[in-house]
Tab-separated table of C-alpha atoms in Angstrom:
chain	number	residue	atom	x	y	z
A	1	MET	CA	100.918	-56.820	49.720
A	2	SER	CA	98.301	-54.034	49.231
A	3	LEU	CA	98.231	-53.523	45.444
A	4	TRP	CA	97.402	-56.104	42.590
A	5	THR	CA	98.434	-55.265	38.907
A	6	SER	CA	98.071	-56.357	35.359
A	7	LEU	CA	99.514	-55.737	32.191
A	8	GLU	CA	97.379	-55.724	29.048
A	9	PRO	CA	99.085	-57.224	27.115
A	10	ALA	CA	101.962	-58.133	28.790
A	11	SER	CA	103.890	-58.697	25.311
A	12	THR	CA	103.681	-56.218	22.397
A	13	THR	CA	105.522	-55.243	19.150
A	14	VAL	CA	106.422	-51.874	17.648
A	15	ASP	CA	108.483	-50.370	14.954
A	16	PRO	CA	111.061	-48.230	15.296
A	17	GLY	CA	109.721	-44.408	14.568
A	18	SER	CA	106.449	-45.338	15.600
A	19	SER	CA	104.695	-46.242	18.908
A	20	THR	CA	102.405	-48.549	20.836
A	21	THR	CA	100.425	-48.657	23.963
A	22	VAL	CA	99.907	-51.244	27.007
A	23	ARG	CA	97.445	-50.717	29.958
A	24	LEU	CA	98.354	-51.147	33.404
A	25	ARG	CA	95.529	-52.088	35.632
A	26	LEU	CA	95.784	-51.989	39.415
A	27	ARG	CA	93.761	-52.122	42.579
A	28	ASN	CA	94.197	-51.181	45.733
A	29	THR	CA	93.769	-54.329	47.922
A	30	GLY	CA	94.427	-52.501	51.201
A	31	ASP	CA	92.566	-50.850	53.830
A	32	VAL	CA	93.727	-46.870	53.552
A	33	VAL	CA	93.500	-44.581	50.753
A	34	ASP	CA	96.972	-44.535	49.032
A	35	GLU	CA	98.657	-42.580	46.017
A	36	TYR	CA	100.748	-44.493	43.725
A	37	ARG	CA	103.616	-43.029	41.500
A	38	PHE	CA	104.824	-44.752	38.515
A	39	GLU	CA	108.760	-44.858	37.114
A	40	PRO	CA	109.771	-46.798	34.021
A	41	VAL	CA	112.642	-48.733	34.315
A	42	GLY	CA	114.874	-50.571	32.037
A	43	GLU	CA	116.816	-50.218	28.610
A	44	VAL	CA	113.248	-49.117	26.917
A	45	ALA	CA	112.646	-46.333	29.772
A	46	PRO	CA	113.955	-43.380	27.649
A	47	TRP	CA	111.380	-44.519	25.295
A	48	THR	CA	108.497	-45.177	27.517
A	49	THR	CA	106.032	-42.417	28.918
A	50	VAL	CA	103.049	-43.191	31.790
A	51	GLU	CA	100.149	-41.139	31.488
A	52	PRO	CA	98.937	-40.292	34.198
A	53	GLN	CA	102.271	-40.189	36.279
A	54	THR	CA	100.135	-40.795	39.909
A	55	LEU	CA	96.968	-42.460	40.489
A	56	ARG	CA	94.937	-42.004	43.683
A	57	LEU	CA	92.884	-45.328	44.590
A	58	TYR	CA	90.205	-45.731	47.482
A	59	PRO	CA	90.176	-49.313	49.387
A	60	GLY	CA	88.807	-51.960	47.329
A	61	THR	CA	88.823	-49.962	43.897
A	62	THR	CA	90.487	-50.274	40.328
A	63	GLY	CA	92.417	-48.118	37.972
A	64	SER	CA	94.869	-48.212	35.016
A	65	VAL	CA	97.458	-46.281	33.705
A	66	GLU	CA	98.558	-46.229	29.938
A	67	LEU	CA	102.588	-47.065	28.903
A	68	THR	CA	103.323	-45.435	25.476
A	69	PHE	CA	106.116	-46.845	23.580
A	70	ALA	CA	108.148	-44.609	21.090
A	71	PRO	CA	111.489	-46.268	19.856
A	72	PRO	CA	113.441	-44.111	17.518
A	73	ARG	CA	114.415	-44.908	14.355
A	74	THR	CA	117.821	-45.199	14.986
A	75	PRO	CA	120.596	-48.038	15.721
A	76	ASP	CA	119.878	-47.329	19.701
A	77	ALA	CA	116.760	-48.913	19.533
A	78	THR	CA	117.951	-52.553	19.240
A	79	ALA	CA	115.954	-55.455	17.248
A	80	GLY	CA	114.640	-58.119	19.125
A	81	PRO	CA	113.008	-58.890	22.433
A	82	ASN	CA	113.506	-56.183	25.154
A	83	ALA	CA	112.356	-56.356	28.604
A	84	TYR	CA	110.530	-53.543	30.327
A	85	ALA	CA	108.986	-52.865	33.749
A	86	VAL	CA	107.274	-49.928	35.902
A	87	ARG	CA	108.104	-49.521	39.600
A	88	ILE	CA	104.825	-48.478	41.436
A	89	MET	CA	105.757	-46.548	44.618
A	90	PRO	CA	102.865	-46.389	47.045
A	91	THR	CA	102.672	-43.175	49.047
A	92	GLU	CA	101.273	-44.702	52.342
A	93	HIS	CA	103.418	-47.812	52.019
A	94	PRO	CA	106.744	-47.394	50.257
A	95	GLU	CA	107.973	-50.369	51.459
A	96	ALA	CA	105.617	-52.370	49.213
A	97	ALA	CA	106.899	-51.145	46.282
A	98	THR	CA	105.946	-53.583	43.098
A	99	VAL	CA	107.643	-53.793	39.917
A	100	PRO	CA	105.496	-55.573	36.893
A	101	GLU	CA	107.176	-56.783	34.251
A	102	GLY	CA	106.708	-56.955	30.211
A	103	ASN	CA	108.195	-57.980	26.830
A	104	LEU	CA	108.749	-55.006	23.958
A	105	THR	CA	109.893	-56.559	20.925
A	106	ILE	CA	110.952	-54.013	18.305
A	107	THR	CA	110.992	-55.184	14.796
A	108	PRO	CA	114.414	-54.859	12.428
A	109	PHE	CA	115.024	-52.283	10.056
A	110	THR	CA	117.774	-51.475	7.931
A	111	GLU	CA	119.288	-48.271	6.276
A	112	VAL	CA	122.928	-48.111	4.849
A	113	ARG	CA	124.550	-44.697	3.315
A	114	ALA	CA	127.685	-44.606	1.280
A	115	GLU	CA	129.976	-41.637	0.600
A	116	LEU	CA	133.079	-41.632	-1.398
A	117	VAL	CA	136.075	-39.522	0.174
A	118	PRO	CA	136.915	-37.753	-1.917
A	119	PRO	CA	134.454	-37.855	-4.820
A	120	THR	CA	136.799	-36.658	-7.479
A	121	VAL	CA	140.718	-38.252	-7.846
A	122	LYS	CA	143.014	-37.411	-10.159
A	123	GLY	CA	146.191	-39.216	-11.190
A	124	ARG	CA	148.163	-40.421	-14.545
A	125	PHE	CA	148.707	-44.105	-13.627
A	126	ARG	CA	145.769	-44.620	-10.686
A	127	GLY	CA	143.394	-43.117	-8.201
A	128	ARG	CA	143.291	-43.876	-4.460
A	129	PRO	CA	139.456	-42.947	-3.559
A	130	LYS	CA	137.970	-44.707	-0.166
A	131	LEU	CA	134.217	-45.796	0.191
A	132	ALA	CA	132.728	-45.101	3.920
A	133	VAL	CA	129.730	-47.447	4.262
A	134	ASP	CA	127.560	-46.424	7.287
A	135	ASN	CA	124.896	-48.829	9.044
A	136	LEU	CA	122.485	-46.730	10.516
A	137	GLY	CA	119.656	-49.512	10.986
A	138	ASN	CA	119.586	-51.522	14.279
A	139	THR	CA	120.718	-54.795	12.587
A	140	LYS	CA	123.776	-56.444	11.434
A	141	VAL	CA	124.529	-55.533	7.744
A	142	THR	CA	126.435	-57.682	5.301
A	143	ALA	CA	127.289	-56.108	1.983
A	144	SER	CA	129.777	-56.372	-0.977
A	145	VAL	CA	131.250	-53.697	-3.043
A	146	SER	CA	131.678	-53.580	-6.560
A	147	GLY	CA	132.955	-51.053	-9.119
A	148	SER	CA	131.914	-50.431	-12.873
A	149	ASP	CA	132.084	-47.638	-15.356
A	150	ASN	CA	130.731	-47.096	-19.093
A	151	GLY	CA	133.039	-48.304	-21.587
A	152	ASP	CA	135.093	-50.668	-19.391
A	153	GLN	CA	137.921	-47.897	-18.891
A	154	LEU	CA	139.015	-48.540	-15.623
A	155	SER	CA	140.169	-51.573	-13.391
A	156	TYR	CA	139.343	-52.044	-9.697
A	157	ASP	CA	141.140	-53.447	-7.038
A	158	ILE	CA	138.560	-53.325	-3.966
A	159	HIS	CA	140.231	-53.887	-0.180
A	160	PRO	CA	138.030	-55.305	1.772
A	161	SER	CA	135.162	-56.269	-0.982
A	162	ASN	CA	133.021	-57.742	1.748
A	163	VAL	CA	132.041	-55.995	4.717
A	164	GLN	CA	129.837	-56.798	7.844
A	165	ILE	CA	128.999	-53.702	10.027
A	166	GLU	CA	127.574	-53.488	13.315
A	167	PRO	CA	124.582	-50.955	13.940
A	168	GLY	CA	125.589	-47.331	14.408
A	169	ARG	CA	129.390	-48.133	12.796
A	170	ALA	CA	130.870	-47.528	9.581
A	171	ALA	CA	133.162	-49.481	7.441
A	172	PHE	CA	135.972	-48.069	5.225
A	173	VAL	CA	136.968	-49.743	1.939
A	174	LYS	CA	140.305	-48.971	0.077
A	175	ALA	CA	140.138	-48.830	-3.456
A	176	THR	CA	142.871	-48.362	-6.222
A	177	LEU	CA	141.380	-47.433	-9.493
A	178	LYS	CA	143.840	-48.101	-12.650
A	179	PRO	CA	143.136	-46.768	-16.469
A	180	ARG	CA	142.864	-49.439	-19.261
A	181	GLN	CA	145.004	-46.981	-21.427
A	182	ILE	CA	147.426	-44.290	-20.696
A	183	ILE	CA	147.382	-40.756	-22.373
A	184	TRP	CA	150.773	-39.795	-23.422
A	185	PHE	CA	150.045	-36.277	-24.463
A	186	GLY	CA	147.271	-34.282	-24.563
A	187	SER	CA	144.286	-32.817	-21.675
A	188	LYS	CA	143.150	-34.803	-19.071
A	189	GLU	CA	140.066	-36.554	-19.581
A	190	GLU	CA	136.972	-37.078	-16.897
A	191	ARG	CA	136.399	-40.818	-16.003
A	192	PRO	CA	132.963	-41.493	-14.417
A	193	TYR	CA	132.635	-44.440	-12.417
A	194	ALA	CA	130.426	-46.024	-9.541
A	195	PHE	CA	130.646	-48.194	-6.632
A	196	ALA	CA	127.794	-50.319	-5.893
A	197	VAL	CA	126.912	-51.448	-2.193
A	198	LYS	CA	125.069	-54.738	-2.841
A	199	ARG	CA	123.156	-56.621	-0.143
A	200	SER	CA	121.223	-59.550	-0.715
A	201	GLY	CA	117.383	-58.985	-1.581
A	202	VAL	CA	118.000	-55.243	-1.595
A	203	THR	CA	118.751	-52.951	-4.868
A	204	PRO	CA	122.385	-52.076	-4.652
A	205	LEU	CA	123.716	-48.602	-3.482
A	206	ASP	CA	125.275	-46.647	-5.988
A	207	VAL	CA	128.148	-44.163	-5.086
A	208	GLU	CA	129.158	-42.150	-8.107
A	209	GLY	CA	132.459	-40.551	-8.428
A	210	THR	CA	134.973	-39.470	-10.984
A	211	TYR	CA	138.599	-40.002	-11.771
A	212	VAL	CA	140.358	-37.351	-13.359
A	213	GLN	CA	143.325	-39.061	-15.567
A	214	ARG	CA	146.092	-36.677	-16.433
A	215	SER	CA	148.534	-37.041	-19.571
A	216	PHE	CA	151.737	-39.054	-18.823
A	217	LEU	CA	153.307	-35.538	-20.605
A	218	PRO	CA	151.416	-31.964	-19.869
A	219	GLY	CA	150.232	-30.615	-23.189
A	220	TRP	CA	153.001	-27.516	-22.788
A	221	LEU	CA	155.588	-29.917	-22.912
A	222	ALA	CA	154.634	-31.668	-26.119
A	223	THR	CA	153.714	-28.454	-27.716
A	224	CYS	CA	157.410	-26.835	-26.903
A	225	MET	CA	159.094	-30.301	-28.207
A	226	GLY	CA	156.982	-29.652	-31.407
A	227	ILE	CA	158.267	-25.978	-31.928
A	228	PHE	CA	161.792	-27.052	-31.257
A	229	LEU	CA	161.669	-29.742	-33.396
A	230	ALA	CA	160.100	-27.638	-36.284
A	231	LEU	CA	163.079	-24.897	-35.554
A	232	ALA	CA	165.880	-27.569	-35.743
A	233	ILE	CA	164.744	-29.065	-39.320
A	234	THR	CA	164.108	-25.204	-40.295
A	235	PHE	CA	167.840	-24.350	-39.079
A	236	LEU	CA	169.453	-27.831	-40.728
A	237	THR	CA	167.647	-26.904	-43.565
A	238	LEU	CA	168.785	-23.616	-44.202
A	239	TRP	CA	172.110	-24.510	-42.982
A	240	LEU	CA	172.797	-27.155	-46.198
A	241	ALA	CA	171.008	-24.753	-48.532
A	242	TYR	CA	172.834	-21.636	-47.729
A	243	GLN	CA	176.159	-22.852	-46.162
A	244	PRO	CA	178.973	-20.232	-47.376
A	245	LYS	CA	181.972	-21.288	-49.237
A	246	VAL	CA	185.422	-20.417	-47.915
A	247	ILE	CA	188.241	-20.086	-50.127
A	248	SER	CA	191.595	-19.835	-48.765
A	249	ALA	CA	194.082	-17.010	-50.055
A	250	ALA	CA	197.133	-19.367	-49.117
A	251	THR	CA	196.398	-21.254	-51.942
A	252	GLU	CA	198.296	-19.008	-54.392
A	253	LEU	CA	201.399	-18.891	-51.708
A	254	GLN	CA	201.620	-22.649	-51.451
A	255	GLU	CA	201.834	-22.661	-55.118
A	256	THR	CA	204.776	-20.182	-55.484
A	257	ALA	CA	206.900	-20.279	-52.291
A	258	VAL	CA	208.324	-22.775	-50.222
A	259	SER	CA	207.640	-23.074	-46.401
A	260	THR	CA	210.430	-23.473	-43.885
A	261	VAL	CA	208.621	-24.486	-41.176
A	262	PRO	CA	208.664	-28.194	-40.183
A	263	PRO	CA	205.486	-30.131	-40.131
A	264	PRO	CA	203.888	-30.976	-36.755
A	265	SER	CA	204.702	-34.666	-35.519
A	266	PRO	CA	201.807	-36.986	-35.798
A	267	SER	CA	202.672	-38.435	-32.290
A	268	ALA	CA	202.168	-35.037	-30.472
A	269	PRO	CA	199.172	-35.444	-28.343
A	270	VAL	CA	196.565	-32.643	-27.988
A	271	SER	CA	196.299	-31.195	-24.780
A	272	THR	CA	192.741	-30.110	-23.432
A	273	PRO	CA	192.222	-27.628	-20.720
A	274	PRO	CA	190.981	-29.281	-17.476
A	275	PRO	CA	187.448	-29.561	-16.298
A	276	PRO	CA	186.030	-26.699	-14.324
A	277	THR	CA	185.543	-27.731	-10.584
A	278	PRO	CA	182.191	-28.399	-9.919
A	279	SER	CA	180.228	-25.916	-7.319
A	280	ALA	CA	178.847	-26.843	-4.317
A	281	PRO	CA	175.100	-27.908	-4.876
A	282	PRO	CA	172.070	-25.552	-3.479
A	283	ALA	CA	171.123	-26.118	0.252
A	284	SER	CA	168.157	-28.026	0.537
A	285	SER	CA	165.438	-26.796	2.929
A	286	ALA	CA	163.917	-30.367	3.406
A	287	PRO	CA	164.044	-32.835	6.282
A	288	PRO	CA	167.019	-35.201	6.582
A	289	GLN	CA	165.591	-38.479	5.253
A	290	VAL	CA	166.461	-41.736	7.240
A	291	THR	CA	167.853	-44.606	5.700
A	292	GLU	CA	169.428	-47.838	7.197
A	293	THR	CA	170.955	-50.754	6.068
A	294	GLU	CA	168.869	-53.534	4.305
A	295	SER	CA	169.343	-56.871	6.287
A	296	GLY	CA	169.058	-60.090	4.277
A	297	SER	CA	170.233	-63.668	3.840
A	298	GLU	CA	172.912	-62.376	1.246
A	299	SER	CA	175.589	-59.995	0.870
A	300	ALA	CA	177.458	-58.457	-1.966
A	301	SER	CA	181.062	-59.294	-2.501
A	302	GLY	CA	183.256	-57.465	-5.068
A	303	GLY	CA	185.677	-59.045	-7.345
A	304	ASP	CA	189.402	-58.777	-8.326
A	305	GLY	CA	190.050	-55.906	-10.811
A	306	GLY	CA	192.120	-56.669	-13.869
A	307	GLY	CA	195.154	-54.686	-14.961
A	308	GLY	CA	195.195	-52.477	-11.786
A	309	SER	CA	197.520	-52.069	-8.774
A	310	GLY	CA	195.688	-54.890	-7.002
A	311	GLY	CA	192.938	-54.769	-4.255
A	312	GLY	CA	189.746	-55.687	-4.642
A	313	SER	CA	186.443	-53.258	-4.934
A	314	GLU	CA	185.108	-52.254	-1.813
A	315	GLU	CA	181.639	-53.614	-0.463
A	316	LYS	CA	178.820	-50.986	-0.615
A	317	LYS	CA	176.004	-51.078	1.878
A	318	LYS	CA	172.332	-50.186	-0.005
A	319	ALA	CA	170.272	-47.833	1.754
A	320	ALA	CA	167.034	-48.695	2.062
A	321	PRO	CA	164.034	-45.911	1.958
A	322	THR	CA	162.254	-46.250	5.486
A	323	ALA	CA	158.362	-45.209	6.385
A	324	ALA	CA	159.227	-41.698	7.167
A	325	THR	CA	161.004	-41.440	3.738
A	326	ALA	CA	157.652	-42.425	1.826
A	327	VAL	CA	155.133	-40.301	4.380
A	328	ARG	CA	157.368	-37.047	3.736
A	329	GLN	CA	156.964	-37.586	-0.258
A	330	LEU	CA	153.181	-38.175	0.238
A	331	ALA	CA	152.815	-35.022	2.653
A	332	ALA	CA	154.920	-32.810	0.486
A	333	ALA	CA	152.379	-33.607	-2.348
A	334	ASP	CA	149.304	-33.406	-0.238
A	335	PRO	CA	150.240	-31.134	2.585
A	336	GLY	CA	146.732	-30.749	4.139
A	337	GLY	CA	145.896	-34.966	4.102
A	338	ARG	CA	146.467	-37.439	6.529
A	339	HIS	CA	148.687	-40.477	5.530
A	340	ILE	CA	150.549	-43.516	7.129
A	341	CYS	CA	153.313	-45.455	5.765
A	342	TYR	CA	154.841	-48.562	6.684
A	343	ARG	CA	156.788	-51.783	5.888
A	344	ALA	CA	157.624	-55.087	7.755
A	345	PHE	CA	160.442	-56.995	8.559
A	346	VAL	CA	159.791	-60.650	7.218
A	347	THR	CA	161.675	-63.608	8.167
A	348	GLY	CA	164.215	-64.702	5.238
A	349	LYS	CA	163.618	-61.766	3.475
A	350	GLY	CA	164.395	-58.702	5.837
A	351	TRP	CA	162.765	-55.420	5.149
A	352	THR	CA	160.321	-54.898	2.691
A	353	ALA	CA	159.572	-51.799	0.723
A	354	PRO	CA	157.047	-49.083	2.477
A	355	GLU	CA	153.556	-49.358	1.554
A	356	CYS	CA	150.839	-46.431	2.378
A	357	ASP	CA	147.114	-45.963	3.245
A	358	GLY	CA	145.984	-49.469	2.767
A	359	ASP	CA	148.230	-51.283	0.727
A	360	THR	CA	149.673	-54.629	1.933
A	361	ALA	CA	153.016	-54.894	3.850
A	362	GLY	CA	154.455	-58.477	4.376
A	363	THR	CA	153.616	-61.753	2.418
A	364	VAL	CA	150.643	-63.719	1.949
A	365	GLY	CA	150.809	-67.558	1.611
A	366	GLN	CA	154.550	-68.235	2.077
A	367	GLY	CA	154.324	-68.827	6.299
A	368	ARG	CA	156.680	-66.077	6.650
A	369	SER	CA	156.392	-64.590	10.068
A	370	LEU	CA	156.536	-60.735	10.477
A	371	LYS	CA	159.539	-59.832	13.263
A	372	ALA	CA	159.058	-55.945	13.510
A	373	LEU	CA	157.452	-53.206	12.026
A	374	ASN	CA	158.432	-49.411	11.008
A	375	ILE	CA	155.414	-46.566	10.538
A	376	ALA	CA	155.633	-43.165	10.209
A	377	VAL	CA	152.474	-40.749	9.799
A	378	SER	CA	151.631	-37.385	9.001
A	379	GLY	CA	148.685	-35.047	9.485
A	380	VAL	CA	147.581	-36.750	12.666
A	381	ASN	CA	150.237	-35.496	15.667
A	382	GLY	CA	152.169	-38.424	15.722
A	383	THR	CA	151.778	-42.117	16.534
A	384	ALA	CA	152.582	-45.000	19.435
A	385	SER	CA	152.694	-48.554	19.423
A	386	ALA	CA	153.877	-51.736	21.066
A	387	ALA	CA	154.451	-55.274	19.444
A	388	PHE	CA	152.687	-58.426	21.017
A	389	VAL	CA	155.412	-61.260	20.638
A	390	HIS	CA	155.624	-65.071	21.195
A	391	ASN	CA	156.687	-66.107	24.675
A	392	PRO	CA	158.586	-69.430	24.789
A	393	ASP	CA	157.992	-69.608	28.408
A	394	SER	CA	154.130	-69.332	28.278
A	395	THR	CA	152.595	-71.387	30.871
A	396	ASN	CA	149.038	-70.135	29.325
A	397	GLY	CA	149.385	-70.269	25.681
A	398	GLN	CA	149.492	-66.799	25.343
A	399	GLY	CA	152.612	-64.167	23.840
A	400	HIS	CA	153.774	-61.152	25.717
A	401	TYR	CA	154.437	-57.777	25.784
A	402	ASN	CA	158.601	-57.999	25.762
A	403	GLY	CA	160.623	-55.405	27.728
A	404	LYS	CA	159.261	-51.833	27.416
A	405	PRO	CA	157.022	-52.122	24.616
A	406	TRP	CA	155.589	-48.510	23.911
A	407	SER	CA	157.471	-46.602	21.200
A	408	ASN	CA	156.585	-43.181	19.595
A	409	ALA	CA	157.393	-40.866	17.140
A	410	LYS	CA	156.262	-37.496	15.910
A	411	ASP	CA	154.690	-36.832	12.018
A	412	GLY	CA	157.487	-37.431	9.615
A	413	PHE	CA	159.644	-39.679	11.589
A	414	ASP	CA	160.048	-43.064	12.105
A	415	ASN	CA	158.638	-45.488	14.636
A	416	TYR	CA	159.947	-49.186	15.185
A	417	PHE	CA	158.534	-51.668	17.346
A	418	GLY	CA	159.313	-55.703	17.351
A	419	SER	CA	162.885	-56.612	16.737
A	420	SER	CA	164.906	-57.369	13.314
A	421	LYS	CA	167.709	-59.119	15.516
A	422	ALA	CA	168.928	-62.499	14.831
A	423	GLY	CA	166.551	-64.796	16.586
A	424	ALA	CA	163.841	-62.395	17.646
A	425	PRO	CA	160.500	-63.748	18.463
A	426	ASP	CA	157.639	-63.681	16.017
A	427	MET	CA	155.138	-60.893	16.159
A	428	LEU	CA	151.655	-61.939	17.090
A	429	GLY	CA	149.761	-58.686	17.535
A	430	PHE	CA	150.107	-55.146	18.360
A	431	THR	CA	148.600	-52.065	19.752
A	432	ILE	CA	148.682	-48.432	17.908
A	433	ASN	CA	147.148	-45.376	18.210
A	434	VAL	CA	147.810	-41.656	16.587
A	435	ASP	CA	147.589	-38.294	18.284
A	436	ASN	CA	147.486	-40.126	21.806
A	437	GLY	CA	143.686	-41.449	20.985
A	438	GLY	CA	142.598	-38.260	19.548
A	439	ARG	CA	142.455	-39.173	16.039
A	440	GLY	CA	141.404	-42.896	14.290
A	441	VAL	CA	143.464	-45.406	12.970
A	442	CYS	CA	142.347	-48.639	11.379
A	443	GLN	CA	144.042	-52.033	10.912
A	444	SER	CA	143.952	-55.178	9.300
A	445	VAL	CA	146.153	-58.229	9.537
A	446	HIS	CA	146.500	-61.444	8.001
A	447	GLN	CA	147.584	-64.356	10.127
A	448	LYS	CA	149.190	-68.104	10.121
A	449	ASP	CA	146.209	-70.296	8.907
A	450	ARG	CA	143.398	-67.636	9.405
A	451	GLY	CA	143.794	-65.119	6.593
A	452	TRP	CA	142.988	-61.471	6.540
A	453	GLN	CA	140.997	-60.432	9.624
A	454	ASN	CA	137.862	-57.659	9.511
A	455	LEU	CA	138.934	-54.000	9.267
A	456	ALA	CA	139.112	-52.640	12.963
A	457	CYS	CA	138.981	-48.973	13.849
A	458	ASP	CA	139.315	-47.012	17.443
A	459	LYS	CA	137.267	-44.231	17.960
A	460	PRO	CA	138.595	-40.815	19.282
A	461	GLY	CA	137.254	-40.051	22.787
A	462	GLU	CA	135.843	-43.436	23.358
A	463	GLY	CA	137.819	-46.812	24.814
A	464	GLU	CA	141.055	-47.511	25.614
A	465	HIS	CA	142.685	-45.062	22.997
A	466	TYR	CA	144.261	-47.498	20.627
A	467	ILE	CA	143.292	-50.273	18.668
A	468	PHE	CA	144.722	-53.907	19.173
A	469	GLY	CA	145.554	-55.872	15.867
A	470	GLY	CA	146.174	-59.797	15.849
A	471	THR	CA	145.705	-62.197	18.326
A	472	LEU	CA	147.113	-63.267	21.713
A	473	ASP	CA	147.364	-67.040	20.803
A	474	ASN	CA	151.371	-67.865	21.313
A	475	GLY	CA	151.125	-69.984	18.112
A	476	ILE	CA	149.158	-67.745	15.769
A	477	TRP	CA	151.910	-65.090	13.976
A	478	LEU	CA	151.080	-62.220	11.744
A	479	GLU	CA	152.106	-62.110	8.011
A	480	ALA	CA	150.836	-58.963	6.595
A	481	VAL	CA	149.359	-55.713	7.469
A	482	LYS	CA	147.724	-52.904	6.436
A	483	PHE	CA	146.697	-49.251	8.246
A	484	THR	CA	144.916	-46.023	7.334
A	485	VAL	CA	144.212	-43.060	9.021
């Protein structure tokens, strides 16, 4: 070894967005003149500079270079101790390269931003804004979300109300606003409100929005009804006041003449013309609605009719709306939006009603497992999914993907995965994506004995192009789900 090195100091601390300097001293202990080149290595190498980059030393002489560390104020500068190193390459003896190492501690900082999407929501009975909370710091953030307004005019249903966000990631909070009083008639009213993102020891971050409450009946309809009622009262008054008196000239004839026409029979029925044949309904341009028979533990049976010719009433199957039915209604009301609707097949209950955009499908606290899911999307170029189910023959305590797992559907059509047949295995988890991973989908699941799990989302263009929800554990089934896109 023909080189001696020393870092002064070997350990140092730096704040993100600022810089610090460490001196590297070295002595040529060989017997020839040598030139040394310096190259930072390790995780902090992108933020490290060496001045000068080369140093020429005669035998027995000592020189020094300065290492400057300037981590950015971004989530990439991970808080805590970070090892660094500098590779020293002698020109005359490259095989004698050495790598002195040191420690650089980056101090933590927090920066949280929040945004309402959209900032203004409209509705008669509720509004559904989303709150995006971004962690731009270099350490994990735990926060709670609450809502408030002047006059306590709104109630707030927030899911989840507590979030944990890793550095550089974002959490999406789904909220439902409900007015405490309904506006039956009149113009719409704007109700300002605010969400507070609260963290321990830090002033809450307030995000303001507006809920525009519409009246139950539009103002023009109330005006028309008032005018119509006034006209009806006026017409009735005039009719009663000026009703003409009709005097029949046949009275005198009845007094002086005798009729030879026999009176009509009181039992003769009065015939009425048959009702007109109804015209065919106009053709609809809407896409066909997919319906299916509700499956459950009970069936309706018809009773015997009385006074008829015999024969019971025919049993009718009730057609249930599917996820595609619900998502098409949302797409018709919001053509440019992105929506996801879903329903669950629950043990002992059958198919639930469709839920959309972050609402809960399934049951909580009843111990009922999910067997299958029905999902439909709009505005995201289709979806694909697969069910991870209980494996009775498992040797490692885990479930499996049964048969051909993946199924897919285009926007506005139903996608089914799992099984609603009798004796079907419990669903432990699932994988799902939209637009073949080109767009993001978020999910949260409620598991047996574990409760709700944190919201998780896939990132378009990164990872495996899908998100997994649930567990591999063969004994922990799903009880309820939520989805957003």
